[in-house]
Amino acid sequence: MNQSAGHSGSAEAQSGIVVRGVHRSFGDFVALEDIDLEVKPGGLTALLGPSGGGKSTLLRIIAGLDYPDRGAVEIGGRDATFLPPQRRSVGFVFQHYAAFKHLTTARNVAFGLEIRKRPRAEVHDRVAELLELVHLEQFADRLPSQLSGGQRQRMALARALAVQPEVLLLDEPFGALDAKVRKELRDWLRRLHDEVHVTTLFVTHDQEEALEVADEIVVISQGRIEQVGSPAQLYDHPANEFVMSFLGPVTRLGGVLVRPHDIEVLTDERAGAVQVEVTKLLRVGYEVRAETRAQDGSTPWVQLTRAQVAELDLAEGATVWLRPLVATPFPAGSPRAPEPVPA
Amino acid sequence: MVDVRTVAPAPVDARVRRARRRTTRTAWVLRLVAIGYVLALVALPVASVVQHTFADGLGPVWEVLTSDDFLAALRLTAVVAGIATLLNTVFGVGMGVLLVRYRFWGRRFVSAVIDLPVSISPIVVGVALILVYGTYGWFGGALEDAGFRVIFSVPGMVLATVLVSLPLVLREVVPTLEEAGIEQEQAAQSLGASAWQRFWRVTLPTIRWALAYGVALSLARSLGEFGAVRVVSGSVAGESQTLTLYVNDSYQEFGPDAQRQAFAAAFVLMAIAVALIVVIAALRPQEERS
């Protein structure tokens, strides 16, 4: 499929994105503060961060929909800083689809090819191929208003891929969809990228989405890059408290930030354990959250399974001891010395 | 009554039925008032024009409709209204894109000024045009020296008509452009479309129904314009007389022939207006659907 879809396979050199010293402010608000970033060719990279953190601004600057105050953008080794969007070879997918409402699904996908004045037969074949790729072949003659949100976004993706862009940029692509469809499209995007190895950069504020889909995650907050790495690196070895708390649930135990599922519950006192009283047991689906109160007034919580709760014979009001299962990468005022982070 | 109850699967409480009933007595009264008002104001005068037009049968009407003066007036009306609508369409779309897509200094001021000509009386518009383009106006003398006559000529009539229907296309196009947003155009841009291609392939199709509606409104207004055109035209029969001027001038003459001319021309104006209203009504649902 990757060959027939016409995208650079392993044979061709793939285009990466290089961002150098990009700065963008809107009045007093600094959206991006001297950002340096290299997006590796052929990968699926997530720009992850809270709303207003600057990730969408960065994506729009790479697409040419906005321009930096200073700094440079390179796409596929060429300087693109001042190129208009139509000359960047960039596919852009918007959160709200930006479907051409007056055109059918097939004509939407064909748009970029028609602009390039490709022969009619070639356009027809390529559109058919792409519609198959995004599983919309039976919807070719529908108008966008007759498609569901998920279908519209798949159409938008096919439309962006039709012109064989060097890089594909997605701005919160699943943000407007309901939870179930979002999850489906996530898996689908992952599989699609395995077929069509185009360098892809997508913006999301959903850490689960980034962890599940991306090869590499760039965490951005307040206009700065906090950390770049693989999902496992970021989750296990976050560079700072912000990254750790943004990537998953955290709780504070004895002054140290830990993941609530990385806490051991003991029924007797042992070295390094903190004595707490269980204040509440909360069932959430398959997990049980045990909220506790320590003697220093802090309220750590633990994520447990129902089996664990039964085994420990845990009840509200019980006194137990909590101990972190894994070493915390940074001390944050903890009495325990941090262990060296393995490379 | 008993039969009805046994047929109905589940009898609904009378109070529920009353509460659900949408047409109350008040609604009926309001409807009658509305219908009566429209009949008295619109239907009766229209019917009486039709009746007067065809009082002596089709023959005399046909005679008027084929007379030189009437045909000249019809042609002039078509030319003036056609050019004015064309200018307003180009202006309306261009200005609409400018006002919605760009933020510039004086934008709100420009937007307000565009509404001014339709807000002031057409007579004032006409007088103002003479003050500027008349023989003794600001530019009039210079233009006449260059061999270009504005007032008492077609350009002046077009200008007057353009002014009185200036914002009609613009005001239809702006909300649609605002609602459509800029993302479709940005998507087209990232797919390689130039500014011109984006306009023809994305912007124009997006606003097409609003544009058609605005054009129909503008055309109707242009065809019916009287006051401003009256001031700047001079209203010479066969030369600078539009249909509305023809109706007015004929009506003010004495004699049954002149009256008949007035009614026949009025009927034609009305028929065109009705045709346009049908077009507009047909366009409305299209616009709402898209």
XYZ file of C-alpha atoms in Angstrom:
633
model
C 0.000 0.000 0.000
C 2.790 2.396 0.825
C 4.181 2.085 -2.672
C 0.813 2.411 -4.374
C -0.082 5.350 -2.149
C 3.038 6.877 -3.605
C 4.740 7.982 -0.434
C 8.405 7.854 0.097
C 9.178 4.415 1.408
C 12.515 3.440 2.859
C 14.133 3.805 -0.560
C 13.749 7.561 -0.764
C 15.221 10.001 1.662
C 12.524 11.286 3.981
C 11.989 14.842 4.994
C 12.373 15.968 8.526
C 11.496 19.281 10.083
C 14.052 21.512 11.752
C 13.011 24.475 13.858
C 15.728 26.890 14.942
C 15.324 29.640 17.511
C 11.685 30.258 16.616
C 10.140 33.023 18.664
C 6.577 34.283 18.427
C 4.745 36.711 20.643
C 1.273 38.211 20.444
C 1.569 41.593 22.120
C 2.809 40.944 25.654
C 2.047 37.235 25.460
C 4.994 35.090 24.453
C 3.580 32.064 22.644
C 6.933 30.527 21.677
C 10.244 31.306 23.318
C 13.254 30.533 21.116
C 12.212 27.003 20.225
C 14.767 24.552 18.828
C 13.382 21.260 17.588
C 14.249 18.501 15.183
C 11.469 16.220 14.029
C 12.971 13.013 12.743
C 12.061 11.958 9.207
C 9.378 9.339 8.746
C 8.314 9.391 12.374
C 5.049 10.062 14.109
C 5.736 12.844 16.578
C 3.352 14.379 19.078
C 3.475 17.962 20.285
C 1.967 17.564 23.723
C 1.096 20.284 26.166
C -1.635 22.201 27.933
C -3.917 24.598 26.043
C -2.283 27.928 25.339
C 1.162 26.399 25.667
C 2.180 27.341 22.136
C 2.018 23.957 20.417
C -0.594 24.991 17.847
C 1.314 28.198 17.128
C 4.429 26.144 16.428
C 2.494 23.852 14.089
C 0.996 26.806 12.229
C 4.431 28.366 11.849
C 5.745 25.115 10.360
C 2.748 25.077 7.978
C 3.244 28.707 6.969
C -0.118 29.793 8.345
C 1.784 32.044 10.759
C 5.282 33.487 10.690
C 7.822 33.664 13.542
C 9.159 36.973 14.904
C 12.593 35.449 14.495
C 14.094 32.038 13.883
C 14.006 29.625 10.969
C 12.033 26.600 9.775
C 13.501 23.952 7.490
C 11.412 21.295 5.793
C 13.231 18.462 4.047
C 16.522 20.308 4.302
C 15.245 23.475 2.576
C 14.712 26.779 4.329
C 10.953 27.368 4.425
C 10.766 30.244 6.898
C 9.281 32.714 4.431
C 7.660 30.358 1.929
C 3.888 30.740 1.605
C 1.927 27.631 2.658
C 1.116 26.613 -0.921
C 4.827 26.169 -1.670
C 5.839 24.221 1.427
C 4.738 20.716 0.498
C 2.929 20.420 3.797
C -0.335 18.623 4.442
C -2.408 20.275 7.147
C -5.351 18.735 8.983
C -7.511 21.040 11.082
C -9.320 20.226 14.311
C -12.646 21.177 12.746
C -11.907 19.373 9.452
C -12.096 22.482 7.207
C -13.965 20.354 4.687
C -14.958 22.083 1.454
C -18.673 22.011 2.152
C -19.754 22.462 -1.459
C -17.694 19.534 -2.774
C -18.279 15.795 -2.483
C -15.862 13.601 -0.563
C -14.131 12.577 -3.797
C -13.831 16.178 -5.025
C -12.492 17.245 -1.638
C -9.752 14.636 -1.885
C -9.111 15.575 -5.518
C -8.753 19.297 -4.736
C -4.979 19.472 -4.474
C -4.532 17.317 -7.574
C -6.932 19.467 -9.598
C -5.016 22.561 -8.510
C -1.893 20.867 -9.862
C -3.712 20.182 -13.141
C -3.057 16.463 -13.098
C -4.676 14.389 -15.869
C -8.246 13.418 -15.109
C -7.565 9.682 -15.158
C -4.669 10.016 -12.737
C -6.770 12.117 -10.355
C -9.577 9.572 -10.508
C -7.294 6.623 -9.743
C -5.473 8.377 -6.956
C -8.697 9.554 -5.296
C -10.091 6.020 -5.439
C -6.874 4.723 -3.883
C -6.934 7.271 -1.065
C -10.620 6.780 -0.326
C -9.884 3.090 0.045
C -6.960 3.897 2.318
C -9.224 5.899 4.651
C -12.171 3.476 4.229
C -14.506 6.001 2.635
C -14.894 4.387 -0.799
C -18.663 4.041 -0.437
C -18.989 7.699 0.610
C -17.274 9.182 -2.452
C -20.354 11.046 -3.655
C -21.546 12.329 -0.296
C -21.239 15.927 0.791
C -19.327 16.632 4.004
C -22.610 17.511 5.742
C -23.701 13.909 5.188
C -20.632 12.478 6.922
C -19.963 11.932 10.617
C -17.164 13.808 12.358
C -14.805 10.851 12.207
C -15.509 10.332 8.508
C -14.942 14.005 7.792
C -11.596 13.913 9.535
C -10.553 10.828 7.560
C -11.572 12.654 4.405
C -9.480 15.654 5.455
C -6.532 13.337 6.017
C -6.932 11.742 2.583
C -7.164 15.215 1.071
C -3.912 16.246 2.736
C -2.163 13.014 1.678
C -3.356 13.291 -1.937
C -0.709 15.831 -2.887
C 2.077 13.679 -1.384
C 3.303 16.271 1.090
C 6.784 15.969 2.542
C 5.353 16.390 6.011
C 1.885 15.956 7.465
C 0.747 18.319 10.220
C -2.329 17.618 12.319
C -3.750 20.234 14.692
C -5.685 18.467 17.456
C -7.074 16.143 14.779
C -9.386 14.217 17.086
C -10.224 17.039 19.478
C -13.745 17.602 18.161
C -14.757 13.937 18.230
C -16.408 11.942 20.986
C -14.307 9.654 23.152
C -15.099 6.389 21.381
C -14.468 7.664 17.853
C -11.329 9.395 19.083
C -9.943 6.114 20.328
C -10.762 4.342 17.067
C -9.162 7.043 14.966
C -6.061 6.953 17.142
C -5.470 3.287 16.391
C -6.315 3.930 12.780
C -3.829 6.816 12.497
C -1.127 4.596 13.991
C -1.829 1.868 11.419
C -2.094 4.385 8.584
C 1.297 5.787 9.467
C 2.762 2.300 9.407
C 1.532 2.072 5.806
C 2.336 5.603 4.657
C 5.610 6.631 6.231
C 5.219 10.351 5.823
C 6.847 12.508 8.513
C 3.931 13.366 10.761
C 3.666 15.930 13.514
C 0.456 16.160 15.488
C -0.673 18.481 18.226
C -2.600 17.146 21.190
C -3.350 18.058 24.768
C -4.329 14.467 25.543
C -1.371 12.623 27.061
C -3.018 9.255 26.519
C -3.309 9.998 22.814
C 0.338 11.001 22.606
C 1.543 7.978 24.596
C -0.505 5.585 22.507
C 0.147 6.901 19.017
C 3.476 8.693 18.863
C 7.017 7.394 18.308
C 8.316 10.525 19.904
C 6.737 13.116 22.167
C 7.681 16.782 22.480
C 6.264 18.293 25.653
C 5.616 22.021 25.290
C 4.436 24.350 28.014
C 4.400 28.135 28.291
C 6.202 28.531 24.988
C 9.109 26.284 25.923
C 10.037 22.683 25.199
C 10.109 20.789 28.484
C 11.314 17.443 27.173
C 11.684 15.370 24.006
C 11.744 11.590 24.005
C 9.984 8.325 23.363
C 6.732 7.704 25.251
C 8.470 5.215 27.563
C 11.369 7.593 28.284
C 9.028 10.417 29.112
C 6.772 8.316 31.282
C 9.526 6.551 33.203
C 12.114 9.302 33.295
C 10.415 12.666 33.152
C 12.801 15.615 33.166
C 10.836 17.554 35.741
C 7.688 17.621 37.837
C 5.699 19.281 35.077
C 6.383 16.533 32.554
C 5.746 13.855 35.144
C 2.419 15.297 36.212
C 1.326 16.061 32.668
C 1.992 12.582 31.345
C 0.010 10.671 33.921
C -1.516 10.688 37.365
C 0.773 11.677 40.224
C 0.489 11.970 43.961
C 2.832 13.258 46.628
C 4.106 10.744 49.170
C 6.449 11.955 51.875
C 7.220 15.031 49.778
C 8.096 12.971 46.689
C 6.104 12.937 43.460
C 5.130 9.355 42.570
C 2.690 7.609 40.279
C -0.247 6.323 42.362
C 0.102 2.878 40.764
C 3.771 2.729 41.782
C 2.972 2.686 45.493
C 3.165 -0.386 47.668
C 0.588 -0.737 50.433
C 1.903 -2.481 53.568
C 0.006 -3.578 56.609
C 3.043 -3.210 58.880
C 5.735 -0.610 59.271
C 8.884 -1.034 57.205
C 11.876 1.108 56.293
C 10.985 4.026 54.043
C 7.258 3.575 54.459
C 4.914 6.384 55.441
C 2.107 5.724 57.882
C -1.310 6.808 56.643
C -4.966 6.393 57.432
C -7.330 5.296 54.628
C -10.004 8.006 54.345
C -11.896 6.792 51.331
C -12.103 3.868 48.913
C -13.467 4.881 45.525
C -14.419 2.377 42.824
C -13.746 3.739 39.312
C -14.454 1.021 36.757
C -11.833 -1.701 37.171
C -9.665 0.237 39.608
C -9.984 1.294 43.201
C -8.639 4.616 44.394
C -7.593 4.640 48.027
C -7.435 8.145 49.416
C -5.345 8.466 52.552
C -4.107 11.008 55.047
C -0.575 11.028 56.409
C 0.461 12.409 59.797
C 2.089 15.449 58.163
C -1.324 16.406 56.752
C -0.596 15.402 53.148
C -3.172 13.277 51.302
C -1.515 10.741 48.972
C -3.743 8.393 46.986
C -3.051 4.926 45.666
C -4.341 3.188 42.584
C -5.199 -0.445 43.328
C -7.059 -3.329 41.785
C -10.094 -4.839 43.460
C -8.084 -8.030 44.082
C -5.397 -6.046 45.895
C -8.001 -4.361 48.098
C -9.511 -7.721 48.992
C -6.114 -9.254 49.703
C -5.058 -6.397 51.978
C -8.511 -6.372 53.562
C -8.513 -2.608 53.126
C -11.325 -0.582 54.650
C -11.950 3.071 55.285
C -10.381 4.106 58.592
C -7.656 1.459 58.466
C -4.041 2.356 59.152
C -1.490 1.239 56.530
C 2.046 2.075 55.409
C 2.843 3.341 51.905
C 6.155 2.945 50.106
C 7.105 4.018 46.552
C 7.822 0.997 44.352
C 10.150 2.777 41.947
C 12.776 5.418 42.443
C 11.679 8.945 41.700
C 13.868 10.537 39.018
C 14.169 13.846 40.798
C 14.207 14.606 44.490
C 11.797 17.512 44.962
C 12.933 17.917 48.565
C 12.787 14.237 49.391
C 15.080 12.715 52.037
C 15.827 9.844 49.627
C 18.655 10.378 47.204
C 17.569 10.030 43.553
C 18.993 7.055 41.769
C 20.866 7.696 38.545
C 18.661 7.592 35.481
C 19.656 4.789 33.127
C 20.324 5.966 29.606
C -67.727 10.194 21.416
C -67.655 6.792 23.018
C -66.485 5.295 19.723
C -63.630 7.700 19.457
C -62.491 6.782 22.947
C -62.474 3.101 22.262
C -60.550 3.615 19.030
C -57.885 5.812 20.631
C -55.209 3.524 22.119
C -54.480 5.557 25.243
C -56.792 8.452 26.086
C -54.796 11.579 26.934
C -55.928 13.801 29.767
C -57.896 16.823 28.526
C -55.550 19.163 30.398
C -52.549 17.641 28.654
C -54.227 18.070 25.298
C -55.025 21.693 26.030
C -51.469 22.367 27.120
C -50.073 20.698 24.027
C -52.366 22.564 21.674
C -50.216 25.017 19.821
C -52.950 27.143 18.245
C -54.682 29.027 20.971
C -57.451 31.580 20.482
C -54.894 34.396 20.704
C -52.955 32.849 17.835
C -56.091 32.833 15.693
C -56.788 36.495 16.382
C -53.189 37.441 15.618
C -53.306 35.501 12.370
C -56.472 37.265 11.251
C -54.983 40.659 12.068
C -51.801 39.842 10.142
C -53.661 38.550 7.106
C -56.050 41.519 7.100
C -53.182 43.964 7.384
C -51.254 42.408 4.489
C -54.405 42.258 2.345
C -55.237 45.914 2.878
C -51.677 47.097 2.426
C -50.359 44.911 -0.378
C -52.953 42.743 -2.045
C -55.631 45.386 -2.615
C -53.392 47.991 -4.290
C -51.733 45.300 -6.406
C -55.092 43.913 -7.454
C -56.362 47.367 -8.347
C -53.311 48.039 -10.553
C -53.967 44.763 -12.359
C -57.639 45.623 -12.725
C -56.940 49.099 -14.125
C -54.302 47.738 -16.493
C -56.631 45.228 -18.096
C -59.856 47.245 -17.766
C -60.136 47.600 -21.567
C -58.741 44.192 -22.420
C -55.343 43.186 -23.758
C -55.331 45.310 -26.929
C -54.541 48.735 -25.462
C -52.005 47.191 -23.057
C -50.188 45.551 -25.947
C -50.196 48.867 -27.770
C -48.455 50.536 -24.831
C -45.967 47.724 -24.397
C -44.879 47.977 -28.019
C -44.689 51.777 -28.109
C -41.281 53.351 -28.694
C -41.233 55.351 -25.482
C -42.077 52.334 -23.357
C -39.482 50.125 -25.037
C -36.852 52.838 -24.670
C -37.687 53.151 -20.976
C -37.555 49.375 -20.539
C -34.188 49.193 -22.297
C -32.769 52.050 -20.237
C -34.021 50.491 -17.012
C -32.406 47.184 -17.948
C -29.101 48.896 -18.779
C -29.013 51.072 -15.653
C -30.165 48.353 -13.255
C -27.895 45.776 -14.920
C -24.749 47.888 -14.691
C -25.592 49.042 -11.156
C -26.184 45.476 -9.965
C -22.977 44.278 -11.602
C -20.979 47.046 -9.923
C -22.624 46.369 -6.587
C -21.909 42.650 -6.896
C -18.209 43.163 -7.551
C -18.030 45.808 -4.840
C -20.080 43.729 -2.392
C -17.950 40.593 -2.731
C -14.640 42.446 -2.715
C -15.590 44.663 0.192
C -17.109 41.691 2.051
C -13.864 39.727 1.823
C -11.919 42.821 2.854
C -14.143 43.576 5.871
C -14.310 39.987 7.131
C -10.830 38.689 6.396
C -8.710 41.702 7.213
C -8.388 43.948 10.209
C -7.339 47.420 9.181
C -7.477 50.918 10.544
C -10.840 52.552 9.790
C -12.554 49.240 9.065
C -15.617 49.941 11.194
C -15.861 53.455 9.831
C -15.864 52.174 6.240
C -18.472 49.589 7.153
C -20.745 52.282 8.606
C -20.264 54.699 5.694
C -21.342 52.019 3.197
C -24.759 51.891 4.885
C -25.201 55.656 4.638
C -26.546 55.988 1.049
C -29.456 53.603 1.717
C -30.277 55.337 4.969
C -30.664 58.823 3.528
C -33.481 59.790 1.179
C -32.857 58.988 -2.520
C -33.739 62.593 -3.385
C -30.851 63.758 -1.208
C -28.555 61.254 -2.921
C -29.594 62.688 -6.293
C -29.076 66.291 -5.216
C -25.705 65.416 -3.733
C -24.657 63.812 -7.012
C -25.586 66.959 -8.919
C -23.555 69.033 -6.463
C -20.520 66.880 -7.201
C -20.909 65.890 -10.858
C -23.254 68.612 -12.205
C -22.043 71.256 -14.646
C -21.275 73.608 -11.760
C -20.295 70.857 -9.319
C -16.824 69.865 -8.073
C -15.830 67.589 -10.940
C -18.718 68.147 -13.348
C -17.166 70.989 -15.289
C -13.844 69.215 -15.741
C -15.563 65.980 -16.803
C -17.714 67.813 -19.342
C -14.643 69.515 -20.777
C -13.209 66.050 -21.241
C -16.385 65.138 -23.138
C -17.912 62.989 -20.400
C -21.360 63.906 -19.227
C -22.556 62.425 -15.940
C -25.654 64.303 -14.863
C -28.697 64.139 -17.183
C -27.098 61.097 -18.760
C -26.763 57.329 -18.225
C -23.602 57.467 -16.034
C -25.399 59.710 -13.545
C -28.393 57.383 -13.431
C -26.144 54.367 -12.910
C -24.288 56.226 -10.168
C -27.545 57.150 -8.418
C -28.805 53.560 -8.655
C -25.511 52.136 -7.403
C -25.640 54.424 -4.379
C -29.185 53.571 -3.322
C -28.479 49.824 -3.480
C -24.830 49.958 -2.391
C -24.730 47.610 0.632
C -27.392 45.088 -0.402
C -24.969 42.464 -1.767
C -22.349 43.227 0.871
C -24.748 42.744 3.800
C -25.852 39.356 2.478
C -22.314 38.140 1.861
C -20.678 39.255 5.122
C -22.520 36.931 7.567
C -21.892 33.914 5.324
C -18.207 34.728 5.045
C -18.011 35.198 8.802
C -19.746 31.912 9.481
C -17.598 29.976 7.004
C -14.422 31.138 8.727
C -10.973 31.103 7.221
C -10.003 27.459 7.669
C -11.328 26.216 4.333
C -9.240 28.831 2.584
C -6.196 27.913 4.644
C -6.747 24.250 3.817
C -6.915 25.160 0.120
C -3.731 27.171 0.523
C -1.837 24.286 2.089
C -3.077 22.130 -0.814
C -1.308 24.498 -3.190
C -4.086 26.887 -4.256
C -3.103 30.443 -5.160
C -5.151 33.428 -3.960
C -7.113 33.496 -7.214
C -7.788 29.741 -7.122
C -8.876 29.978 -3.487
C -11.339 32.697 -4.373
C -12.905 30.859 -7.330
C -12.811 27.360 -5.900
C -13.563 27.942 -2.214
C -14.736 31.446 -1.300
C -17.180 32.015 -4.150
C -18.896 28.592 -3.896
C -19.188 29.122 -0.131
C -21.099 32.385 -0.524
C -22.965 31.538 -3.729
C -26.484 31.415 -2.283
C -26.043 34.539 -0.196
C -24.563 36.222 -3.248
C -27.472 35.189 -5.470
C -29.888 36.473 -2.851
C -28.013 39.763 -2.578
C -27.950 40.154 -6.365
C -31.706 39.534 -6.594
C -32.359 42.099 -3.848
C -30.035 44.603 -5.457
C -31.643 44.110 -8.860
C -35.143 44.564 -7.444
C -34.081 47.743 -5.675
C -32.327 49.075 -8.800
C -35.308 48.427 -11.069
C -37.636 50.217 -8.691
C -35.427 53.225 -7.978
C -37.225 56.513 -8.631
C -36.172 59.474 -6.504
C -32.432 59.685 -7.033
C -32.722 58.804 -10.717
C -35.463 61.397 -11.168
C -33.154 64.138 -9.868
C -30.141 63.244 -12.019
C -31.861 62.064 -15.225
C -33.932 64.985 -16.475
C -36.510 62.355 -17.538
C -36.695 63.019 -21.255
C -39.117 60.532 -22.845
C -37.345 58.001 -25.065
C -33.963 59.267 -23.897
C -33.407 59.441 -20.181
C -36.598 57.926 -18.857
C -36.537 54.691 -16.895
C -39.672 52.637 -16.291
C -40.444 54.239 -12.947
C -40.076 57.712 -14.465
C -42.255 56.611 -17.368
C -44.990 55.517 -14.946
C -44.779 58.775 -13.019
C -44.714 61.081 -16.045
C -47.539 59.232 -17.808
C -49.670 59.207 -14.708
C -49.336 62.943 -14.251
C -50.480 63.624 -17.798
C -54.189 64.003 -18.503
C -56.221 61.704 -20.674
C -57.094 58.003 -20.715
C -54.174 57.079 -22.986
C -51.592 58.433 -20.587
C -53.310 56.695 -17.655
C -53.278 53.433 -19.555
C -49.575 53.847 -20.267
C -48.924 54.403 -16.588
C -50.849 51.311 -15.518
C -49.326 49.062 -18.173
C -45.794 50.079 -17.221
C -46.619 49.770 -13.513
C -47.894 46.280 -14.192
C -44.628 45.339 -15.925
C -42.588 46.673 -12.991
C -44.752 44.697 -10.623
C -44.466 41.528 -12.670
C -40.663 41.792 -12.637
C -40.739 42.349 -8.880
C -42.938 39.295 -8.364
C -40.589 37.213 -10.518
C -37.636 38.364 -8.407
C -39.484 37.596 -5.191
C -40.130 34.081 -6.464
C -36.424 33.718 -7.235
C -35.500 35.055 -3.790
C -37.997 32.739 -2.079
C -36.565 29.817 -4.017
C -33.027 30.766 -2.991
C -33.784 31.160 0.716
C -34.181 27.475 1.603
C -31.092 26.633 -0.463
C -29.116 29.030 1.636
C -30.437 27.609 4.891
C -29.639 24.070 3.813
C -26.048 24.805 2.880
